[in-house]
PDB file of C-alpha atoms (C1' of nucleotides) in Angstrom:
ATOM      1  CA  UNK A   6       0.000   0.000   0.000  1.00  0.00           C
ATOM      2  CA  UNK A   7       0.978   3.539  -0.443  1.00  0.00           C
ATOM      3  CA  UNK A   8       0.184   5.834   2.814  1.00  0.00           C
ATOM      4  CA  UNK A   9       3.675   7.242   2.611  1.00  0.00           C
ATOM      5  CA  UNK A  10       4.508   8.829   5.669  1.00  0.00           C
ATOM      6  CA  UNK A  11       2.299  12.037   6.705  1.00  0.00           C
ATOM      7  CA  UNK A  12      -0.542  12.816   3.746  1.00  0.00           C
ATOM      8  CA  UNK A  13      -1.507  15.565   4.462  1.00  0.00           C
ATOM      9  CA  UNK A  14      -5.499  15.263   5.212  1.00  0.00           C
ATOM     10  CA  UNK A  15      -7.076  17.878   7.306  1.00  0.00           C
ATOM     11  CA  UNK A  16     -10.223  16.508   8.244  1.00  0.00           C
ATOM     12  CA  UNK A  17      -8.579  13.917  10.532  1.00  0.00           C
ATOM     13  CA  UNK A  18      -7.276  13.927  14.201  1.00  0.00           C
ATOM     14  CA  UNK A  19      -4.108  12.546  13.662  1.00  0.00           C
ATOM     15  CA  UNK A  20      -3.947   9.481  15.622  1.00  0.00           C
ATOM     16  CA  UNK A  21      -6.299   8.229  13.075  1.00  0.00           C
ATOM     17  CA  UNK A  22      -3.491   8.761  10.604  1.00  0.00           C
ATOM     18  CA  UNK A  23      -0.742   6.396  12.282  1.00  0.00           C
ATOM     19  CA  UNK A  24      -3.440   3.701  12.379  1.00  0.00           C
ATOM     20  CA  UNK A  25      -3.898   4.316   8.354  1.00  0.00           C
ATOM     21  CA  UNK A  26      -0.283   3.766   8.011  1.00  0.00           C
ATOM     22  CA  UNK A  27       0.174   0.665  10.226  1.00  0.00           C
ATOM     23  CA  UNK A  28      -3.412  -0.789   8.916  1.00  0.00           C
ATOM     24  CA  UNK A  29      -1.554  -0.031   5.581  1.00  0.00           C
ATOM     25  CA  UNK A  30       1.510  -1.870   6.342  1.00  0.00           C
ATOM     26  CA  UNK A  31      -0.428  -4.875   7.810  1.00  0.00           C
ATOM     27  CA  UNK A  32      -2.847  -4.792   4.442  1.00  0.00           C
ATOM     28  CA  UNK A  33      -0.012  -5.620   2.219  1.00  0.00           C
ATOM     29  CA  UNK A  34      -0.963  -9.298   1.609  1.00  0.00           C
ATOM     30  CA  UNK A  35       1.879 -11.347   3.244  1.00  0.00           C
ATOM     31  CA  UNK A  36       2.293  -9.336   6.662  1.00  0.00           C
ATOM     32  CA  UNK A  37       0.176 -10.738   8.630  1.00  0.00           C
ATOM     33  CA  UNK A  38       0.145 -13.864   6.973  1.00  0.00           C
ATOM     34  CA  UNK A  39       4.589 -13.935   7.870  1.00  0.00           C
ATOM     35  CA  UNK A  40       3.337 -12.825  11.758  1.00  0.00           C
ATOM     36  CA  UNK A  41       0.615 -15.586  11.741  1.00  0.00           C
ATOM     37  CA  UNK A  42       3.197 -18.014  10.883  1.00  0.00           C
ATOM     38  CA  UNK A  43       5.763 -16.903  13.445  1.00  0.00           C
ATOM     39  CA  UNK A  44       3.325 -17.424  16.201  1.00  0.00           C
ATOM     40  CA  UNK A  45       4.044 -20.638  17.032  1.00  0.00           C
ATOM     41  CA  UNK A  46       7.841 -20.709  17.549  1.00  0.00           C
ATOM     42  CA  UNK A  47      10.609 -19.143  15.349  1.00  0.00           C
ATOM     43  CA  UNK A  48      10.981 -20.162  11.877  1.00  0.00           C
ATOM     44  CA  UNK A  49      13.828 -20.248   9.241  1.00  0.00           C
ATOM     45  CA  UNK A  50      13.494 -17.833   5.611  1.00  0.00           C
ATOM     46  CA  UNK A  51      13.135 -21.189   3.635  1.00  0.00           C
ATOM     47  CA  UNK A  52      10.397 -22.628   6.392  1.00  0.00           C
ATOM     48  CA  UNK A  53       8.259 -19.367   6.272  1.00  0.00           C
ATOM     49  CA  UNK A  54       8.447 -19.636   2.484  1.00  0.00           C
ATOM     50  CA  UNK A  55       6.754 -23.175   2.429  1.00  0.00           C
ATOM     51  CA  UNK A  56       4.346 -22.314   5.316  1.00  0.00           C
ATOM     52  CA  UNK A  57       3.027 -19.450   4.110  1.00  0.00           C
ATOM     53  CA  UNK A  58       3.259 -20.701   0.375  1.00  0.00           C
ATOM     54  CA  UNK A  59       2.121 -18.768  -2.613  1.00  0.00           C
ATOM     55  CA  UNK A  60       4.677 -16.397  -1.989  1.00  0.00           C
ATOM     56  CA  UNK A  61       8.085 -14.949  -3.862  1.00  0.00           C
ATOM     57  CA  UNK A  62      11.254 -14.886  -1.855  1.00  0.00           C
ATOM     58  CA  UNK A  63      11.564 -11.378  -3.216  1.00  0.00           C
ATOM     59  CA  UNK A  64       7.765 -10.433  -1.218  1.00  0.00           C
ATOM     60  CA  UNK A  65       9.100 -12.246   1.535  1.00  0.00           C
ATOM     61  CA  UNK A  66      12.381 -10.622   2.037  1.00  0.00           C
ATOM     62  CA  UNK A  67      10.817  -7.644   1.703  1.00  0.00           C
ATOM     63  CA  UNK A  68       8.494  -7.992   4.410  1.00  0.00           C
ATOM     64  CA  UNK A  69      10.391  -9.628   6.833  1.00  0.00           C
ATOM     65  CA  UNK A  70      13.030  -6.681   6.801  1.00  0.00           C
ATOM     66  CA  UNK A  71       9.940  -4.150   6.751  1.00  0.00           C
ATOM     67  CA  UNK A  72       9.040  -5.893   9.826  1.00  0.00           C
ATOM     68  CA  UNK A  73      12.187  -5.963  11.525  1.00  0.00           C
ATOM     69  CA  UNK A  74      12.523  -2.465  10.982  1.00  0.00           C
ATOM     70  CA  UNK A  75       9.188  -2.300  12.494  1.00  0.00           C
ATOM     71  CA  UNK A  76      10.832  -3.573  15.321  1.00  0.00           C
ATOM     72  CA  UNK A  77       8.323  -6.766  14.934  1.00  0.00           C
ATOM     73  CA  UNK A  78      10.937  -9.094  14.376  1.00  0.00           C
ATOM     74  CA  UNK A  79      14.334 -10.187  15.169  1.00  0.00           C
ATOM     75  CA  UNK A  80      16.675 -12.097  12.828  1.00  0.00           C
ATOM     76  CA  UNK A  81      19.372 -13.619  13.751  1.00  0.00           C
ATOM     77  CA  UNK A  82      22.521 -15.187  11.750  1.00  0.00           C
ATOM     78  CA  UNK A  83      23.924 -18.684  12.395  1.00  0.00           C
ATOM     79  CA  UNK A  84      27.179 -18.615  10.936  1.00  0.00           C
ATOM     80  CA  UNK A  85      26.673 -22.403   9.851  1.00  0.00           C
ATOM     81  CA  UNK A  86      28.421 -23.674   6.466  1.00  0.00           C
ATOM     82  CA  UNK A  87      24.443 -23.239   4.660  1.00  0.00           C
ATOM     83  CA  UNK A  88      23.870 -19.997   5.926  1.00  0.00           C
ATOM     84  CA  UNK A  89      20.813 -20.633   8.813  1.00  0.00           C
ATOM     85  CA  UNK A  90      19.056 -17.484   9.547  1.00  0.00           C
ATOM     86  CA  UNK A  91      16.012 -17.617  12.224  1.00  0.00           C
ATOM     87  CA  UNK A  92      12.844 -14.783  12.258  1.00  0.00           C
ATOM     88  CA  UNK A  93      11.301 -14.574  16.034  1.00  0.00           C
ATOM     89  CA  UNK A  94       8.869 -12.459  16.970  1.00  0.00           C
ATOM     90  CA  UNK A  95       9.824  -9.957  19.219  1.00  0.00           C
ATOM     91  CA  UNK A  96       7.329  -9.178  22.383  1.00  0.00           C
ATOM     92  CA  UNK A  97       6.052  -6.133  20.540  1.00  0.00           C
ATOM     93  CA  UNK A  98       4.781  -8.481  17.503  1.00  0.00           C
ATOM     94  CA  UNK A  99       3.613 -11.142  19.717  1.00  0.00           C
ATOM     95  CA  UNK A 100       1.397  -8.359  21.195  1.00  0.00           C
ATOM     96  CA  UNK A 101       0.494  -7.427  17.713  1.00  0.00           C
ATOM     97  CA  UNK A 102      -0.404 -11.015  17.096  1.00  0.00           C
ATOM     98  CA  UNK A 103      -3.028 -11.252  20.040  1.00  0.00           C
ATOM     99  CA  UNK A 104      -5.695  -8.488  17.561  1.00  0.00           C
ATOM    100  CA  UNK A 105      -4.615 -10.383  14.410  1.00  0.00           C
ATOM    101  CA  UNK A 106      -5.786 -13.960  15.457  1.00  0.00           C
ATOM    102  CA  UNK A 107      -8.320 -12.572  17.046  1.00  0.00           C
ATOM    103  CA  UNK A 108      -9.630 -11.293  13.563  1.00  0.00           C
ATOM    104  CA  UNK A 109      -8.371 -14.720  12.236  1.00  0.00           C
ATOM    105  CA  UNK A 110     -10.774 -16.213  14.408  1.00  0.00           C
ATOM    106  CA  UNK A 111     -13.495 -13.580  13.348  1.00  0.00           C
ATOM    107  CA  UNK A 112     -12.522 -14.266   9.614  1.00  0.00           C
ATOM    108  CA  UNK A 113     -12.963 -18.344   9.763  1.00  0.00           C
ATOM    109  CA  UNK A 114     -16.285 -17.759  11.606  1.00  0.00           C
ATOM    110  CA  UNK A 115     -17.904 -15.604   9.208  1.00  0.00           C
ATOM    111  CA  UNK A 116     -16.317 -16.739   5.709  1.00  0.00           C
ATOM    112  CA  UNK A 117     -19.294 -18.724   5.255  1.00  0.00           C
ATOM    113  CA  UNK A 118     -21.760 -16.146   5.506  1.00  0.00           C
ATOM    114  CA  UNK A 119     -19.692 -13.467   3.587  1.00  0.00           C
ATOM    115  CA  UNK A 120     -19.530 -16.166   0.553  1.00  0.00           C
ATOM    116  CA  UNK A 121     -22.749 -17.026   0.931  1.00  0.00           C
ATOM    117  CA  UNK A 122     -23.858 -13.063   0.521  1.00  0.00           C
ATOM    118  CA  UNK A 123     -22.074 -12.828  -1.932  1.00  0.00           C
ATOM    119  CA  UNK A 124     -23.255 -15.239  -4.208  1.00  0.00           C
ATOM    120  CA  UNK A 125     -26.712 -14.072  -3.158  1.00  0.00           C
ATOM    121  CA  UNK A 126     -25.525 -10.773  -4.225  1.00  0.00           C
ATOM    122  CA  UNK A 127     -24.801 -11.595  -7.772  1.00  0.00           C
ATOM    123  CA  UNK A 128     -27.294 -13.429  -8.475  1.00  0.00           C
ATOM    124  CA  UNK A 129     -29.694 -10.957  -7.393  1.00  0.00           C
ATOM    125  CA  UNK A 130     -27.708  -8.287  -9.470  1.00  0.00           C
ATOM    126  CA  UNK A 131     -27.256 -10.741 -12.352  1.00  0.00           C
ATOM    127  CA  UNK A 132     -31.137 -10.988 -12.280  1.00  0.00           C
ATOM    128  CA  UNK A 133     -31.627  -7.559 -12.192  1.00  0.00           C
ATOM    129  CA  UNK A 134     -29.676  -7.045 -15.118  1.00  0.00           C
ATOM    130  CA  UNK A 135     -31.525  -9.446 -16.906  1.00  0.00           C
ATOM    131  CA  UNK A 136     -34.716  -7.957 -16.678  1.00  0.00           C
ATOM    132  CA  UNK A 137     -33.412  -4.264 -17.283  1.00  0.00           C
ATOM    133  CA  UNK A 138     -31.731  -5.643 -20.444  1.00  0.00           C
TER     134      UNK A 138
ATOM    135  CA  UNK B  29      -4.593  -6.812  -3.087  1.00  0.00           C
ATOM    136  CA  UNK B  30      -5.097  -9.311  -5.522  1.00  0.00           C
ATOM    137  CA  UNK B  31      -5.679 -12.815  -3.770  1.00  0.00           C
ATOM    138  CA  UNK B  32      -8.023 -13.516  -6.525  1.00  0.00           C
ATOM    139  CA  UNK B  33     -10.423 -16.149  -5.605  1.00  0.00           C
ATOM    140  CA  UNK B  34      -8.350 -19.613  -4.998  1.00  0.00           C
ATOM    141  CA  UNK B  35      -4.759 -19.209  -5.938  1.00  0.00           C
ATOM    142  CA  UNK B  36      -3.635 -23.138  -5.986  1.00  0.00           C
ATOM    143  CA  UNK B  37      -1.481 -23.351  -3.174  1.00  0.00           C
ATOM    144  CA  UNK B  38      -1.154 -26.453  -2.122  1.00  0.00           C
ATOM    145  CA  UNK B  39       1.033 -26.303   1.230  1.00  0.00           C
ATOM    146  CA  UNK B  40      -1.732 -24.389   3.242  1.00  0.00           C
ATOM    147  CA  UNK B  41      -4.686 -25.816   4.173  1.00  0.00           C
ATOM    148  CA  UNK B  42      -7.740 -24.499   3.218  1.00  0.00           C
ATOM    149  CA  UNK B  43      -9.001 -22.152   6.126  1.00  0.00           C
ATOM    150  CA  UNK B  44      -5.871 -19.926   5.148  1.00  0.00           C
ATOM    151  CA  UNK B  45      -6.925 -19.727   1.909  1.00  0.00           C
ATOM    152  CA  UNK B  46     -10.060 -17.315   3.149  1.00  0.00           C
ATOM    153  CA  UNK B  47      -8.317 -15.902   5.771  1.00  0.00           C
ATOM    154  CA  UNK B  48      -6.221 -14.720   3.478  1.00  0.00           C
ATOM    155  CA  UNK B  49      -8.772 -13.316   0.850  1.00  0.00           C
ATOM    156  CA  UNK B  50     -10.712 -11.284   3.845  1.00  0.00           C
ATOM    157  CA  UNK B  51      -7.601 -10.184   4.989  1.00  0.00           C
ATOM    158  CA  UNK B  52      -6.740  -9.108   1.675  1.00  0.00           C
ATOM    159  CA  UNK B  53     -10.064  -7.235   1.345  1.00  0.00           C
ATOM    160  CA  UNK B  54      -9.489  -5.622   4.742  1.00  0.00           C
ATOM    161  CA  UNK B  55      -5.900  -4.337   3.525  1.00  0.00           C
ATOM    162  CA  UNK B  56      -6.824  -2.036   0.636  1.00  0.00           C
ATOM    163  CA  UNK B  57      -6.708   0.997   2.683  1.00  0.00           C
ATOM    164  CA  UNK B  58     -10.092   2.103   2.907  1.00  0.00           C
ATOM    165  CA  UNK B  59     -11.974  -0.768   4.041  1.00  0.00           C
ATOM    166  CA  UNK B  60     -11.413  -1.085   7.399  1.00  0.00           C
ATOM    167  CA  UNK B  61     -11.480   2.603   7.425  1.00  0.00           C
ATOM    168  CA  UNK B  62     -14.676   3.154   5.968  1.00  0.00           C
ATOM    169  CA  UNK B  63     -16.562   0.050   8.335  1.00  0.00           C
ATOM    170  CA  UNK B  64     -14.433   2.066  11.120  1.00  0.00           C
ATOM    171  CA  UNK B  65     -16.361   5.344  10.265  1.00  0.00           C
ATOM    172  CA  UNK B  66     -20.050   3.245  10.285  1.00  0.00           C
ATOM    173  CA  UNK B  67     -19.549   1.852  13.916  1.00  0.00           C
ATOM    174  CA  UNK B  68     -21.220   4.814  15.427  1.00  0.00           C
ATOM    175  CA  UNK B  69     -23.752   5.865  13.287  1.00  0.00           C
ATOM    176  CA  UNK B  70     -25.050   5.245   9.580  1.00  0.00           C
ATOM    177  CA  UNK B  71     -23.608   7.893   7.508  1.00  0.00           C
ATOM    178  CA  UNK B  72     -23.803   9.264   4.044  1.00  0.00           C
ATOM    179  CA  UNK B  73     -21.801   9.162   1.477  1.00  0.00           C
ATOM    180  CA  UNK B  74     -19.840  12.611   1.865  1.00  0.00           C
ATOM    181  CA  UNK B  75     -20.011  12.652   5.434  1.00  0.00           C
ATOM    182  CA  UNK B  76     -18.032   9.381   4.656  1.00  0.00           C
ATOM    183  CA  UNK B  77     -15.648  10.981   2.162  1.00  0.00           C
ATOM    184  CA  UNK B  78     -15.241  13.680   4.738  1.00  0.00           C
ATOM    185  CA  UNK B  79     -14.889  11.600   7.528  1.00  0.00           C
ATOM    186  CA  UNK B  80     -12.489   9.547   5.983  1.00  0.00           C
ATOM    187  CA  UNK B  81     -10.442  12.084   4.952  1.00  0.00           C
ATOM    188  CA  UNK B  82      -8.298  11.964   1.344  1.00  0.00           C
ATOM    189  CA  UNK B  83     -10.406   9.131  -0.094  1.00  0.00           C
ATOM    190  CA  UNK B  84     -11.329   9.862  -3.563  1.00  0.00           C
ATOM    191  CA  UNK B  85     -15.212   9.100  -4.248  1.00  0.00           C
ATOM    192  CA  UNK B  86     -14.287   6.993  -7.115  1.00  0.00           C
ATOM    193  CA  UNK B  87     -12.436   4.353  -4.522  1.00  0.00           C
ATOM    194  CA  UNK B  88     -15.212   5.568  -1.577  1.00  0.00           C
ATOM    195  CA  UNK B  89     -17.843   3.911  -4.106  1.00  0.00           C
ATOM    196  CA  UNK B  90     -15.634   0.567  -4.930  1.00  0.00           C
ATOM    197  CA  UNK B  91     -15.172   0.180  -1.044  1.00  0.00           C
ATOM    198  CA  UNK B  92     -18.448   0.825  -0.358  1.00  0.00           C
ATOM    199  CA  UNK B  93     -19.816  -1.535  -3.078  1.00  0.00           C
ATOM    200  CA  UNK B  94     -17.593  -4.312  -1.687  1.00  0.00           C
ATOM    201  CA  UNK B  95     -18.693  -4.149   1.281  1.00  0.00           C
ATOM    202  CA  UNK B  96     -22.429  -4.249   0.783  1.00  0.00           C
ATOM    203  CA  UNK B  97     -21.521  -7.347  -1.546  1.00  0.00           C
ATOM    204  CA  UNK B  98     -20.036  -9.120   1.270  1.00  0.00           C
ATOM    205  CA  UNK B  99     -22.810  -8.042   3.379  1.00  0.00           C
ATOM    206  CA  UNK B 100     -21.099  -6.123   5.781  1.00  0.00           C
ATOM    207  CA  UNK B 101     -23.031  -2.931   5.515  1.00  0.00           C
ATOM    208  CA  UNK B 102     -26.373  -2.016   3.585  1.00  0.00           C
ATOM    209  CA  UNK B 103     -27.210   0.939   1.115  1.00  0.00           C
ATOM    210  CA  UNK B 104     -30.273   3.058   1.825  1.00  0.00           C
ATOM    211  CA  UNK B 105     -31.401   5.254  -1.262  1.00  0.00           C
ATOM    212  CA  UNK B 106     -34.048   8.135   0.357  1.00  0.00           C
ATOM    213  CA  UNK B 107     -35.610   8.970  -2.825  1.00  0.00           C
ATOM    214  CA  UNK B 108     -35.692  13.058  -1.607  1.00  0.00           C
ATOM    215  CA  UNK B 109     -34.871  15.723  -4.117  1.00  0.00           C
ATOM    216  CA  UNK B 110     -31.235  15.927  -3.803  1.00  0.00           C
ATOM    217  CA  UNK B 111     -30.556  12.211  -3.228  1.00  0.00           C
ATOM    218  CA  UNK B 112     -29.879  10.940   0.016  1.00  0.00           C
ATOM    219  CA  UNK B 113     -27.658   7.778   0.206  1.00  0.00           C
ATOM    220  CA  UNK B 114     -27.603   5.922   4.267  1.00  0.00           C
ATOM    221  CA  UNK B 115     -24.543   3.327   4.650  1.00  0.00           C
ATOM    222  CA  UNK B 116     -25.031   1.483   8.204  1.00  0.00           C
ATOM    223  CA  UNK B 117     -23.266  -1.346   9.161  1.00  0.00           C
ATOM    224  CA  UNK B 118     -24.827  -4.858   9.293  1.00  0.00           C
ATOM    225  CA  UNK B 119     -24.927  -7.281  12.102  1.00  0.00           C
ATOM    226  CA  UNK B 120     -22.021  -8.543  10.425  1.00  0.00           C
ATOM    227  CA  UNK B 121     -20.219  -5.526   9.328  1.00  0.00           C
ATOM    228  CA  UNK B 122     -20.992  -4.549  13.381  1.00  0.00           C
ATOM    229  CA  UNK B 123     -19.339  -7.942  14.562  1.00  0.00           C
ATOM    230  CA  UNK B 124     -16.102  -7.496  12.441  1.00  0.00           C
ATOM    231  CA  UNK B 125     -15.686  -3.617  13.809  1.00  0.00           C
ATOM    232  CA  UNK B 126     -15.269  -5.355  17.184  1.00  0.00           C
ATOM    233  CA  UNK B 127     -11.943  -7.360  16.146  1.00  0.00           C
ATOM    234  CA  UNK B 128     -10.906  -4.395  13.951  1.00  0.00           C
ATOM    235  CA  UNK B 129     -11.126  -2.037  17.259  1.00  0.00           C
ATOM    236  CA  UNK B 130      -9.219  -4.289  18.615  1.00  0.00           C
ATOM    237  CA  UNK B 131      -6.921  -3.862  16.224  1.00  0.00           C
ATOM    238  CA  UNK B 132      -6.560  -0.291  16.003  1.00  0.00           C
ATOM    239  CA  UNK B 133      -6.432   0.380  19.764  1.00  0.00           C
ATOM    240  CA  UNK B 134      -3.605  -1.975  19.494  1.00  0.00           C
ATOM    241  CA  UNK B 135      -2.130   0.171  16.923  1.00  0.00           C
ATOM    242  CA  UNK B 136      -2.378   3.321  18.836  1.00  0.00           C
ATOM    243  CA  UNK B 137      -1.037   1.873  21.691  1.00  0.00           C
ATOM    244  CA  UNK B 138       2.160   0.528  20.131  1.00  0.00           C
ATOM    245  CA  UNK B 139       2.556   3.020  17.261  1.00  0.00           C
ATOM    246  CA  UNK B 140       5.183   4.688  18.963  1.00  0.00           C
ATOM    247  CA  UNK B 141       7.262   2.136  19.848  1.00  0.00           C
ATOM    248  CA  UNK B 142       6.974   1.134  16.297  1.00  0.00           C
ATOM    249  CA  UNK B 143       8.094   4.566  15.138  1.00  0.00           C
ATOM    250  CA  UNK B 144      11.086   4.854  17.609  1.00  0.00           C
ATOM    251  CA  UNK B 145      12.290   1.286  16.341  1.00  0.00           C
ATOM    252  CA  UNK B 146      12.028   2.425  12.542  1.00  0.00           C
ATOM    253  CA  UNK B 147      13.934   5.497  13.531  1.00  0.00           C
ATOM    254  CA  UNK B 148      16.590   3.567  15.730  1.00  0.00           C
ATOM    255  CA  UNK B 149      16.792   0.720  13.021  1.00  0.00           C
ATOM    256  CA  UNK B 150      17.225   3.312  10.232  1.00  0.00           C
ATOM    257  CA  UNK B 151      20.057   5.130  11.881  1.00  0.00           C
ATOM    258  CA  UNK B 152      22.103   2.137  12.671  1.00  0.00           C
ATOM    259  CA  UNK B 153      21.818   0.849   9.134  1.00  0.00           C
ATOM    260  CA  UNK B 154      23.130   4.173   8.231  1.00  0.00           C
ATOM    261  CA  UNK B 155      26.215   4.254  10.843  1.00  0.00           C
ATOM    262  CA  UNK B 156      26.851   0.861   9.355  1.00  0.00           C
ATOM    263  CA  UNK B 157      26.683   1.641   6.153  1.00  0.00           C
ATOM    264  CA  UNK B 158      29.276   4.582   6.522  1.00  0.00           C
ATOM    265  CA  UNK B 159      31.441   2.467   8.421  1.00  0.00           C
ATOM    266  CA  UNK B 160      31.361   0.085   5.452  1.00  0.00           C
ATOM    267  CA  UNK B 161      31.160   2.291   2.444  1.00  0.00           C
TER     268      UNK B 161
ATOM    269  C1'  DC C   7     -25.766  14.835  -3.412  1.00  0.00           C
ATOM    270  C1'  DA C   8     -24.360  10.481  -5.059  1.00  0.00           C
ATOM    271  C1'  DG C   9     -22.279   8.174  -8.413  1.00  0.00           C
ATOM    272  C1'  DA C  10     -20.515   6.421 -13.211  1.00  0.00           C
ATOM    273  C1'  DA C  11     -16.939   6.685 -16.704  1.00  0.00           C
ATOM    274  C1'  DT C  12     -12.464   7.621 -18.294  1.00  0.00           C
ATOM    275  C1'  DC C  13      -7.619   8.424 -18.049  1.00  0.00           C
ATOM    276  C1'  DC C  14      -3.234   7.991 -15.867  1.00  0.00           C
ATOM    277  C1'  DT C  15       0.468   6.991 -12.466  1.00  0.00           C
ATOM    278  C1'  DC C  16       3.006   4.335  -9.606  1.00  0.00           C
ATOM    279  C1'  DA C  17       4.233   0.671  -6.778  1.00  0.00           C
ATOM    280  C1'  DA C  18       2.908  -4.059  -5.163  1.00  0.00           C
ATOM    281  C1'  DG C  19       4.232  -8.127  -6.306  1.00  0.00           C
ATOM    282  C1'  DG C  20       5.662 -12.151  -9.429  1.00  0.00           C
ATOM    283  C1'  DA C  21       9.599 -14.558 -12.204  1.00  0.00           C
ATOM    284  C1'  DT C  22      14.062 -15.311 -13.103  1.00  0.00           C
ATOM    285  C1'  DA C  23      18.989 -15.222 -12.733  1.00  0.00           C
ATOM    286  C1'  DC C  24      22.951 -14.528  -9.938  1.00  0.00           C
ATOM    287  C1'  DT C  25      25.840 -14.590  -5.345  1.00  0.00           C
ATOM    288  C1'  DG C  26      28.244 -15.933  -1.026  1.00  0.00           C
TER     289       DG C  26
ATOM    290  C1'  DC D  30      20.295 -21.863   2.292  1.00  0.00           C
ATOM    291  C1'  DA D  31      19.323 -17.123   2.206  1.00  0.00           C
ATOM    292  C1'  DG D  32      19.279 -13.758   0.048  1.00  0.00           C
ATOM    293  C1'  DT D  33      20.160  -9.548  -3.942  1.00  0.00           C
ATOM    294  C1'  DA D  34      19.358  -7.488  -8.481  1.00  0.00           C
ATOM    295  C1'  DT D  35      16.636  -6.889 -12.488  1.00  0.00           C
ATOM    296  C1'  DC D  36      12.775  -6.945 -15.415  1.00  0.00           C
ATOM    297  C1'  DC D  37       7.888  -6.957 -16.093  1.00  0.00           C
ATOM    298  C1'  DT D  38       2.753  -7.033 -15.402  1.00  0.00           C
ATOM    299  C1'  DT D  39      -1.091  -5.855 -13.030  1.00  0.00           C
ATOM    300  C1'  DG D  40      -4.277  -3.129 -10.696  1.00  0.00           C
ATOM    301  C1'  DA D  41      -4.917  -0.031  -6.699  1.00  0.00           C
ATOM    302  C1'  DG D  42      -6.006   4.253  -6.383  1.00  0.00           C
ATOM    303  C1'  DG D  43      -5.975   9.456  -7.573  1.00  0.00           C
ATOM    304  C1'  DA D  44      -7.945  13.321 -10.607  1.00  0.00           C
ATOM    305  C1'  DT D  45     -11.221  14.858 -13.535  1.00  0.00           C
ATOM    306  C1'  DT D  46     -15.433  15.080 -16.098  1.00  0.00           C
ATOM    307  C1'  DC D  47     -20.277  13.994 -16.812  1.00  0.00           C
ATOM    308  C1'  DT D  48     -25.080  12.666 -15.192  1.00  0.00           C
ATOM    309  C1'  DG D  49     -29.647  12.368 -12.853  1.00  0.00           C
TER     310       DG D  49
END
DNA sequence: CAGAATCCTCAAGGATACTG
DNA sequence: CAGTATCCTTGAGGATTCTG
């Protein structure tokens, strides 16, 4: 997402504009998705890769260092012979994660009915359509 | 986001899959906004542009439009003189604001520690980088 | 006032090749 | 294994104009 740093839009109060900007950060498809996965117990690049599948090591660089800069994540260096490099969370994303499975929970309980409007939705529309034209 | 309907990824198992897609709707910057600006009150469609703040009405409409498709909030056309457009939030749209206020008290609480870390993380990547370059 | 239609920009994000 | 660098496509999203 874009949300750059300060846009400048009067009409808010500007707390509202740091929750944009993080909102925008977590909204950027594989954020959460790289702190869901971390939950459980540290993971290596390669490990995150296959859990959270679907996903280039170019996004997931990316967003691993955006959240260590975030101060989300630590990542630490093994200086093995095949480089090992383990993401943890740090306590400030575990206390990020509590809200986010909480609307993982929220999302897997209510799938169902948003599919289910949606279908209802177009097919109402699609009807409507077909007796305007 | 793009997330289009069911990318073939074979590692995760299927819950993900919709998490992922909602979560993906929530992250394009004015959704969870907009639901946001509905918890209190149904609104209308500039006092949700204004509200909002910075959202052009061309993406206020797609957001909105989503969002009744998925059910979370319904349209009310008051057929007065100068049209009169209601958006409220649904019992669902009203159940996910509760996980999303979650989420952004979390974010207001913790935004600046997030800030400070970007700022300390930036400037020792810098000293580092002199030191090395 | 509420929205549809059109045009345009820019960056999110994928694919691939290369490195240490 | 864990990246970095490069190229490319797509579409999110802004600005503007037109309508009822």
């Amino acid at each position: 997402m874009v949300v750059t740093d300060a846009p400048p839009q009067p009409g808010i109060h500007p707390g509202c504009q740091r929750v944009i900007e993080i909102f925008g950060r977590l909204g950027d498809k594989w954020t959460i998705l790289s702190i869901l996965m971390l939950t459980e117990k540290p993971r290596r690049f390669n490990e995150l890769k296959r859990l959270i599948g679907g996903i280039s090591q170019q996004m997931l660089t990316r967003t691993l260092k955006a959240l260590e800069r975030d101060g989300m994540l630590t990542r630490t260096v093994y200086p093995t012979v095949p480089p090992q490099v383990e993401y943890a969370l740090t306590p400030l994303g575990r206390s990020l994660s509590e809200p986010l499975l909480q609307l993982a929970s929220w999302t897997l309980e209510h799938v169902g009915d948003i599919e289910d409007h949606r279908v209802a939705h177009d097919g109402k529309k699609a009807t409507g359509e077909e007796r305007g034209g």
